[in-house]
Amino acid sequence: MQTNGVRRVGTHPGPKEAVRRSPSPRPNSAPRPKLSLEMRPTGDASSPSSLTNGAPRQKRRPPPLQRAKSDFGPHRDSRSSSDDATQEADDEFKMRHGWESQFNSDEYLTFLTQNFYMYFTDKRHETGGIPKDPNASTRVHDWRMKDRLKTVSAALELCLNIGVDPPDVIKTNPCARLECWVDPTSPNAGPGHSPINQIGKNLQTQYEQLSMRTRYKVLADPTVDDTKKYCCTLRKSAKDERILFHYNGHGVPKPTPSGEIWVFNRNYTQYIPISLFDLQAWLGAPSLFVYDCSDAGLIIENFNKFVEKHELENADHRRKDPETPSQNYADCIHLAACRRKETLPTNPDLPADVFTSCLTTPIEMAVRFFILQNRLPSAITLSDAQNIPGRVSERRTPIGELNWIFTAITDTIAWNTLSKPLFRKLFRQDLMVAALFRNFLLAQRVMRVYHCHPQCYPEIPSTHDHPLWQSWDLAVEMILQQLPDLIANEKREIEYEYKHSSFFSEQLTAFEVYLSQGAAEHKVPEQLPIVLQVLLSQVHRLRALVLLSKFLDLGPWAVNLALSIGIFPYVLKLLQSQAIELKPVMVFIWARILAVDQSCQLDLLKDNGYQYFISILSPHTALPVTNSGEHRAMCAFIVAMFCKDYQQGQVVSSSPELVESLLYHMGDDENPLLRQWSCLCLSMLWVNFPEVKWVGIRALAHQRLCERAIDPVADVRAAMLHALTTFIGIPDLTDQVAQIEEFVASWLLIMAADGNTMVRRELLVFFSTFVNRYKARFLVTAYEQLVEELERFSRGKAKDYLDSSSEYNARPYSRSLDGDALVDLRPISQNSVYSAIWKQILNLSADPQPDIAQSGSIIVDNVIFALVDSPLGVQAEVIMEELQQSQTQPPATQFSAVNGTASTYSQPNTRPSTPPSPSKQEGYWSSGLKRTASVAASLRNLAFGSTSTQSTPDKSQSLRGPLPDRTIAPRSRLPSEWSRPPDENDRHPVLSYQPAKFPSPSHFKARDQTVHPDIPLKSSFYEWSVEYFREPQMKGSEADEPGSVDYNQRLWRRNRNDRIIAETQPLKEQAGTSRWNNSCGFFSNGTQPTKMYFHQFEDHLIVTDDRDSVCVWDWLHERRLNRFSNGNPKSSKITDVRLINEDDQALLMTGSSDGVIKVFRDYESPKKVELVSAFRALTDLVPSNRNAGLVFDWQQGRGSILVAGDVKVIRIWNAGTEICTNDIPARSGSCVTSLTVDQLEGDVFIAGFGDGAVRVYDQRCRPAEAMVKVWKEHRQWVTNVHLQRGGVRELVSGCRSGEVKLWDIRNDKSIRTVKATSGTQRTLAVHEHAPVFATGSDHHTVNVFNTSSGELLSTCQPHSSFLQQHRGAPIAATTFHPHRMMLACSAVNDSHVNLFRCNTKKDLTEEPATAL
């Protein structure tokens, strides 16, 4: 499941951000269900969990001592008897605005206590849409056996010489006699069936049970010539495949000290040794040797010595003649019955060839061994070990099930004991080798009891004491317990049904326990090979697949582990199954496999396995799961990976039915993941495949994709852009194709204003592809833009330009080479899609997000370079030189390339210049382009060598002069200064200012200026999207796991928050009557503070200055934690600041006067701070009475950013979707100066205006009817308007004349007016819960009033340093702490911040809650 940019983090809503479920759809909170943190609710007012039905109530207006409404909530302790005295008054209390009903709904309160959402914390914000490992899916993995071999031939050499004992062997009496379960001394052999022939036949039959396709040759009592002849023949026919050489030396002497083995002469009168050197030359490599004789370990030791001798000979031959072919002798595998100086067991209860019996008939040997080692209560004999009913190949029969269990156990023992490369070589490279080594583990266990230690090469550890052998013994015992009844049932003496073993179900349970407890440590599961074997059973298959899918969900390490164990052939074969219950889990497993290894495309093509997933994508295919949409999204991902970089996959998948299915799923509003991968699947189908593009055109795919431009999920919007980028580019560029591509490009222009970084990056990739396809048209467009810029600068004034724009449009021209004459040239690009796209590219090259601006600059630079090299290059260079000269005296007009209009902005020549963004690598043309689409702004770096944007402040602009009088009186004939901000005449002396560092995103990498800017840009969105299927999706994140570090930290923060609220809530009564002049802090910010904001729970105070710096202070210890730049362009400043996600790990959100919102993570840490997101919230700022810039307010519950300022609308951005969801007309000709929103339900918000009006808006109404109330009692600029989160929910506004008014949105006029100051009111701050507000005047005083009575509680003056005495300086900023009774303020031309607290009985700063 996809996210909409929000993350649900627990059951506690947070004391500040609890909200009601709104009628509008809430963004999905998480990609998977999260485990809740069971916290106790806080006692804050804005959290309904802290509210009860009791409240201070009386018939008259509450007196100053009355408790605030935020006191009334479910505290941890029940109400004491002392509260009963106020119950009668509480029942009659009424909250402002009629909002007491918000606190009386149990359902609503429960909802708020169980939901809290975090914003800008998704993966897309942490990574910026950049994949962690772009080459992860194309990397070659080692799980595939590149050197897979087959044992094609086998020589079974039996040197028994029955009836004659070798001279060096003394046999006991009785002794072991059976060879291949045949007694050679038995007289029952018929004519032509000698014992040696019967033994050879049995041995071949036993080996055929291991490998039917191997060609066997039995050599009974062979001579040297026979051995040489057949060995050479086998090597010649086997070529480079493996040969098996089985040697039974029970009838010949032990090997010689040099490892020679013995055979016979032709008359069987002598024993003839065969040198290992000769044997190597005959058999070569690869070979497999089995030695069943005493002292067999001696053979292995000497064999390797002779291999080295052969290698030396080969090296010598190559030195003499490099062309000499050489034979490989090293790739040999050996299995020996015992060590050197060990003799084979002669126990009469065992076969004489016990080693061969273990290797070729493991079940009979294992059952016999169990009977010998354990006393059984029943009358089971050794002969019964060979009478277990059933067939080995049928797993539902007793002997078949026992063999199945044996295979699973030995595979598992080897998997957990051997190294992974050695396991793959011995157990996965060759079926014969794998079978023999599985049985070799049994030989280790059996023969050790009889003082023999089987040897092998390559060596493996001893496994005789592995715990799984106990499970094997249990399985054997259960079979033997039923064996008498099974035998009787076969004889039809009784009716008995076989009881199957519970081994596999128990092992699956153990694997399930591992997944629930031990998988987090990446510990290799012991049961994985058993799960592989269970897939062969229809009874346990579904459960095994479900558990396997959970294991694969752990990540790529688990997928690689499963592939290395050999899971792939099984899941590939299961694609042929039509069982509907297997489809969901098969889809999940294949999605995880393809996310890790893309090389499986050929396997899907071989047996039409891809059709399995294409059929599921059909809307008519039913799936037996509730989340069928997510499984279809996985199918779309699988088909996309099947087609990626694989033309054959595209060809076989290019059916109109598949395209229609994908287009159908793009309309599934409930499954964003399905919509995203439907788009990406189409994208992979279209890459360099025009035929499928025409299929899409006939299905109107391009139009249906464009409809996703406003999809609520940013990932879907980016996927849509990715698909349309691959859609354009049909080689045959006909008029129809050009028209379709122009339609697509024009439709996507609106996405330049998207709030998501990833979407804007994909849009630039699309634009770069479009520009590259129509390069000639964009060269003309860029040239005409240069001409237009020169014309604008040559006119000098925006008014003249606007007046003559029609004349210019009617008189197109081009400047001649000498720069004097104008030649008529019709502007081809005017009002075309190419002109609009070019202007949007210019805008994006000045994007507030550094990586977006850099990508945009690459496109601009590429076009400009091409323009200079074109026939228009000479004229273009002349124009650019003139534009460069004209920039030395820029006009007071700023051109907006978005709408092609000019906006007249005031450029006060007395204000110190704002420090620019920190130096970074930028484009040749975009390095000077700071949030304006003007090409001329980029000509500053025309020389191509300058890459720095640092500049020194213009000392001629040291003082600020009055603005020109261009104010339009909004109501009647009022003095124009009334509708201007109070700080417009502030004079800031030039101080030493050190520009701070701008915290770029963690994924940002500056481009190399020496590399030519090439287009089209490369997208990494697909690789980033694939990572979703490499990440765990079935369990909660680490932060939601109880006991984890993140969980404990969050738990600590929640408890800390509760404690702070519990300490501060009782103090609100005293705050309404006490003085607020107790100084508790004083520190220098270093620059002029203009905005300040307290963190609710951390000891953080955010201070922004009059330029672009942000300072983070620890107000408790008066220590600066961090200082960084907001990256504002010149002549702009930070106008507002908020903290979001304060209940957990807060992010800092800033708004600047250029219309940009930025979000920072780890803002308090100089090393970790980084930009999370930046977008232009207001793209069409227009002049008003005075530029108020951008003002905004944050609503945590809904994740809404309400933005306004010098625009005619109030724009509402959704932080979850990162798109503008509503544009509400302001219904005023004046600018918005302040915004405040209801923090509980979030439907109602209030705006103050420059003409003194205060308007109330309701988002539940249609935009045209959203304004539900307007008050015009203020006559001057509204300094601030604020709606309390708690308390009585007072709505307070103040204007520059000094009036402060309290409102109730149900009334048509104010309910109280307080004359706060006789001079100009500079600031207004309202406490969120206490009944107090503070105003700052131009007389250097801060007055604190009671909201209920209007009584002046105290007056204080900010302190200054000894060297800077500004006793008459106006107040610059004031703010209250949201919970503590604390006030911060600062004065103009003074860098100091003063902290005052209320004179309460308890000093809250003595034992504050410290940060984690």
Coordinates of C-alpha atoms in Angstrom, one line a residue, residues 560-860:
N560 CA 19.5 -14.5 -2.2
L561 CA 19.6 -17.1 0.6
A562 CA 16.5 -18.8 -0.8
L563 CA 17.8 -18.7 -4.3
S564 CA 21.1 -20.2 -3.2
I565 CA 19.4 -23.1 -1.5
G566 CA 17.7 -23.9 -4.8
I567 CA 14.2 -22.5 -4.5
F568 CA 14.0 -21.1 -8.0
P569 CA 13.3 -24.3 -10.0
Y570 CA 10.4 -25.1 -7.7
V571 CA 8.7 -21.7 -7.9
L572 CA 9.3 -21.7 -11.7
K573 CA 7.6 -25.1 -12.0
L574 CA 4.7 -23.9 -9.9
L575 CA 3.8 -21.3 -12.5
Q576 CA 2.3 -24.2 -14.5
S577 CA -0.2 -24.8 -11.7
Q578 CA -3.6 -23.5 -12.2
A579 CA -4.5 -23.7 -8.5
I580 CA -6.2 -20.4 -7.7
E581 CA -5.2 -20.5 -4.0
L582 CA -1.5 -20.4 -5.0
K583 CA -1.8 -17.3 -7.1
P584 CA -1.5 -14.6 -4.5
V585 CA 1.5 -16.2 -2.8
M586 CA 3.2 -17.0 -6.1
V587 CA 2.8 -13.4 -7.2
F588 CA 4.3 -12.2 -3.9
I589 CA 7.3 -14.6 -4.2
W590 CA 8.0 -13.7 -7.8
A591 CA 7.8 -10.0 -7.1
R592 CA 10.5 -10.4 -4.4
I593 CA 12.7 -12.5 -6.7
L594 CA 12.6 -10.1 -9.6
A595 CA 13.2 -7.1 -7.4
V596 CA 16.5 -8.7 -6.5
D597 CA 17.5 -10.5 -9.7
Q598 CA 16.3 -9.3 -13.1
S599 CA 18.1 -12.2 -14.9
C600 CA 15.0 -14.4 -14.4
Q601 CA 13.4 -12.9 -17.6
L602 CA 14.6 -15.7 -19.8
D603 CA 13.2 -18.3 -17.4
L604 CA 9.8 -16.6 -17.5
L605 CA 9.9 -16.6 -21.3
K606 CA 10.8 -20.3 -21.7
D607 CA 7.6 -21.9 -20.6
N608 CA 5.3 -18.8 -21.0
G609 CA 5.5 -18.2 -17.3
Y610 CA 4.9 -14.5 -17.9
Q611 CA 1.3 -15.4 -18.9
Y612 CA 0.6 -16.5 -15.3
F613 CA 0.9 -12.8 -14.2
I614 CA -0.6 -11.2 -17.3
S615 CA -3.8 -13.3 -16.8
I616 CA -4.0 -12.1 -13.1
L617 CA -3.8 -8.5 -14.3
S618 CA -7.0 -9.0 -16.2
P619 CA -9.9 -7.3 -14.2
H620 CA -12.0 -10.4 -14.8
T621 CA -9.6 -12.7 -12.9
A622 CA -10.7 -13.4 -9.4
L623 CA -8.1 -13.7 -6.6
P624 CA -8.9 -15.3 -3.2
V625 CA -7.6 -12.4 -1.2
T626 CA -9.1 -9.2 0.1
N627 CA -6.2 -7.0 -1.1
S628 CA -6.3 -8.1 -4.7
G629 CA -5.3 -4.7 -5.9
E630 CA -1.9 -5.0 -4.2
H631 CA -1.3 -8.4 -5.8
R632 CA -2.2 -7.0 -9.2
A633 CA 0.2 -4.2 -8.5
M634 CA 2.9 -6.9 -8.0
C635 CA 1.8 -8.5 -11.2
A636 CA 2.3 -5.2 -13.0
F637 CA 5.7 -4.9 -11.4
I638 CA 6.6 -8.5 -12.5
V639 CA 5.6 -7.7 -16.1
A640 CA 7.5 -4.4 -16.0
M641 CA 10.6 -6.2 -14.8
F642 CA 10.1 -8.9 -17.5
C643 CA 10.0 -6.2 -20.2
K644 CA 12.8 -4.0 -18.8
D645 CA 15.8 -4.0 -21.1
Y646 CA 14.5 -7.2 -22.7
Q647 CA 13.0 -6.8 -26.1
Q648 CA 11.7 -10.3 -26.4
G649 CA 9.7 -9.7 -23.2
Q650 CA 8.2 -6.6 -24.7
V651 CA 7.3 -8.4 -27.9
V652 CA 5.4 -11.3 -26.2
S653 CA 3.7 -8.9 -23.8
S654 CA 2.6 -6.3 -26.3
S655 CA -1.1 -7.3 -26.4
P656 CA -3.9 -4.8 -26.5
E657 CA -5.6 -6.7 -23.7
L658 CA -2.7 -6.1 -21.4
V659 CA -2.6 -2.4 -22.3
E660 CA -6.4 -2.1 -21.6
S661 CA -6.0 -3.9 -18.3
L662 CA -3.3 -1.5 -17.2
L663 CA -5.3 1.5 -18.2
Y664 CA -8.3 0.1 -16.4
H665 CA -6.2 -0.3 -13.2
M666 CA -5.0 3.3 -13.4
G667 CA -8.5 4.3 -12.4
D668 CA -8.5 2.2 -9.2
D669 CA -8.6 5.1 -6.6
E670 CA -8.3 2.7 -3.7
N671 CA -4.9 1.2 -4.7
P672 CA -2.2 3.8 -5.4
L673 CA 0.5 1.1 -5.7
L674 CA -1.6 -0.5 -8.5
R675 CA -1.9 2.8 -10.2
Q676 CA 1.8 3.5 -9.9
W677 CA 2.9 0.2 -11.3
S678 CA 0.3 0.2 -14.0
C679 CA 2.0 3.4 -15.3
L680 CA 5.5 2.0 -14.9
C681 CA 4.5 -1.2 -16.6
L682 CA 3.2 0.8 -19.6
S683 CA 6.5 2.7 -19.5
M684 CA 8.6 -0.5 -19.7
L685 CA 6.4 -1.7 -22.6
W686 CA 6.9 1.5 -24.5
V687 CA 10.7 1.9 -24.2
N688 CA 12.1 1.9 -27.7
F689 CA 9.0 -0.1 -29.0
P690 CA 6.9 2.1 -31.3
E691 CA 4.4 -0.7 -32.1
V692 CA 3.1 -0.8 -28.5
K693 CA 3.0 3.0 -28.4
W694 CA 0.5 2.9 -31.3
V695 CA -1.5 0.3 -29.3
G696 CA -1.6 2.9 -26.5
I697 CA -2.6 5.7 -28.9
R698 CA -5.5 3.6 -30.2
A699 CA -6.5 3.0 -26.5
L700 CA -6.1 6.8 -25.7
A701 CA -3.5 5.8 -23.2
H702 CA -1.8 9.2 -23.3
Q703 CA -5.1 11.0 -22.4
R704 CA -5.9 8.6 -19.6
L705 CA -2.4 9.0 -18.2
C706 CA -2.6 12.8 -18.3
E707 CA -5.7 12.5 -16.0
R708 CA -3.3 11.3 -13.3
A709 CA -1.6 14.7 -13.2
I710 CA -3.6 15.5 -10.0
D711 CA -3.4 12.1 -8.4
P712 CA -3.3 12.4 -4.6
V713 CA -0.2 10.2 -4.4
A714 CA 3.1 11.7 -5.5
D715 CA 4.5 8.4 -6.5
V716 CA 1.6 7.9 -9.0
R717 CA 2.1 11.3 -10.5
A718 CA 5.8 10.6 -10.9
A719 CA 5.1 7.2 -12.5
M720 CA 2.7 8.8 -14.9
L721 CA 5.4 11.3 -16.0
H722 CA 7.8 8.4 -16.4
A723 CA 5.4 6.6 -18.7
L724 CA 4.7 9.7 -20.8
T725 CA 8.4 10.3 -21.1
T726 CA 8.9 6.9 -22.7
F727 CA 5.7 7.4 -24.7
I728 CA 7.0 10.3 -26.8
G729 CA 9.6 9.6 -29.4
I730 CA 8.0 7.5 -32.1
P731 CA 10.6 7.6 -34.9
D732 CA 8.1 8.4 -37.6
L733 CA 7.3 12.0 -36.6
T734 CA 4.1 12.6 -38.5
D735 CA 1.7 15.5 -37.9
Q736 CA -0.5 13.2 -35.9
V737 CA 2.4 12.1 -33.7
A738 CA 3.5 15.7 -33.2
Q739 CA 0.0 16.8 -32.3
I740 CA -0.3 14.1 -29.7
E741 CA 3.0 14.9 -28.2
E742 CA 2.2 18.6 -28.1
F743 CA -1.1 17.7 -26.4
V744 CA 0.7 15.7 -23.7
A745 CA 3.3 18.4 -23.1
S746 CA 0.8 21.2 -22.8
W747 CA -1.3 19.1 -20.3
L748 CA 1.7 18.5 -18.1
L749 CA 2.6 22.2 -17.8
I750 CA 0.4 22.5 -14.7
M751 CA 2.7 20.0 -12.9
A752 CA 5.5 22.6 -12.7
A753 CA 3.7 23.9 -9.6
D754 CA 3.6 20.4 -8.0
G755 CA 4.8 20.4 -4.4
N756 CA 6.7 17.2 -4.6
T757 CA 10.4 17.2 -5.5
M758 CA 10.3 13.8 -7.1
V759 CA 7.4 14.8 -9.4
R760 CA 9.2 18.0 -10.5
R761 CA 12.3 16.0 -11.2
E762 CA 10.4 13.6 -13.4
L763 CA 8.7 16.5 -15.1
L764 CA 12.2 17.9 -16.0
V765 CA 13.1 14.5 -17.4
F766 CA 10.0 14.7 -19.6
F767 CA 10.8 18.3 -20.6
S768 CA 14.4 17.4 -21.5
T769 CA 13.2 14.5 -23.7
F770 CA 10.7 16.8 -25.4
V771 CA 13.3 19.5 -25.9
N772 CA 15.7 17.1 -27.3
R773 CA 13.1 15.8 -29.8
Y774 CA 12.1 19.3 -30.9
K775 CA 15.5 20.9 -30.4
A776 CA 15.3 23.2 -33.5
R777 CA 12.0 24.7 -32.3
F778 CA 13.3 25.3 -28.8
L779 CA 16.4 27.1 -30.3
V780 CA 14.0 29.6 -31.9
T781 CA 12.0 29.8 -28.7
A782 CA 15.1 30.5 -26.6
Y783 CA 16.3 33.1 -29.2
E784 CA 13.0 34.9 -29.2
Q785 CA 13.0 34.9 -25.3
L786 CA 16.4 36.6 -25.4
V787 CA 15.0 39.2 -27.8
E788 CA 12.0 39.7 -25.6
E789 CA 14.2 40.2 -22.5
L790 CA 16.3 42.7 -24.3
E791 CA 13.2 44.6 -25.4
R792 CA 12.0 44.7 -21.8
F793 CA 15.3 46.0 -20.5
S794 CA 15.6 48.5 -23.3
R795 CA 12.3 50.1 -22.3
G796 CA 13.4 50.7 -18.8
K797 CA 10.0 50.7 -17.1
A798 CA 7.5 48.0 -16.7
K799 CA 4.6 50.3 -17.5
D800 CA 6.1 51.3 -20.8
Y801 CA 6.7 47.7 -21.6
L802 CA 3.1 46.8 -20.8
D803 CA 1.8 49.7 -22.8
S804 CA 3.8 48.8 -25.8
S805 CA 3.4 45.0 -25.5
S806 CA 0.7 45.0 -28.2
E807 CA 3.0 47.0 -30.5
Y808 CA 5.8 44.6 -29.9
N809 CA 3.6 41.6 -30.6
A810 CA 2.5 43.2 -33.9
R811 CA 6.1 44.1 -34.8
P812 CA 8.3 41.1 -34.4
Y813 CA 12.0 41.6 -35.1
S814 CA 15.5 40.2 -34.8
R815 CA 18.6 42.3 -34.0
S816 CA 21.1 42.4 -36.8
L817 CA 24.8 41.6 -36.4
D818 CA 25.8 45.2 -35.7
G819 CA 23.1 45.4 -33.0
D820 CA 21.5 48.6 -34.5
A821 CA 19.0 47.5 -37.1
L822 CA 15.9 45.4 -36.5
V823 CA 14.9 42.8 -39.0
D824 CA 11.4 41.6 -39.2
L825 CA 11.0 38.0 -38.0
R826 CA 7.7 36.5 -37.1
P827 CA 7.9 35.0 -33.5
I828 CA 7.2 31.4 -34.3
S829 CA 7.1 30.4 -30.6
Q830 CA 4.7 33.0 -29.4
N831 CA 1.7 31.5 -27.6
S832 CA 3.0 28.0 -28.5
V833 CA 3.5 25.0 -26.3
Y834 CA 7.2 25.3 -26.9
S835 CA 7.3 28.8 -25.4
A836 CA 5.3 27.8 -22.4
I837 CA 7.5 24.8 -21.8
W838 CA 10.7 26.9 -22.2
K839 CA 9.4 29.4 -19.6
Q840 CA 8.6 26.6 -17.2
I841 CA 12.1 25.1 -17.6
L842 CA 13.5 28.5 -16.8
N843 CA 11.3 28.7 -13.7
L844 CA 12.4 25.2 -12.7
S845 CA 16.1 26.1 -13.2
A846 CA 15.5 28.5 -10.3
D847 CA 13.6 26.0 -8.2
P848 CA 14.0 26.3 -4.4
Q849 CA 15.1 22.6 -4.3
P850 CA 18.8 22.5 -5.3
D851 CA 18.7 19.3 -7.3
I852 CA 15.7 20.4 -9.3
A853 CA 17.3 23.8 -10.1
Q854 CA 20.5 21.9 -11.2
S855 CA 18.6 19.6 -13.5
G856 CA 16.7 22.6 -15.0
S857 CA 20.0 24.4 -15.5
I858 CA 21.4 21.5 -17.4
I859 CA 18.5 21.7 -19.9
V860 CA 18.9 25.5 -20.2

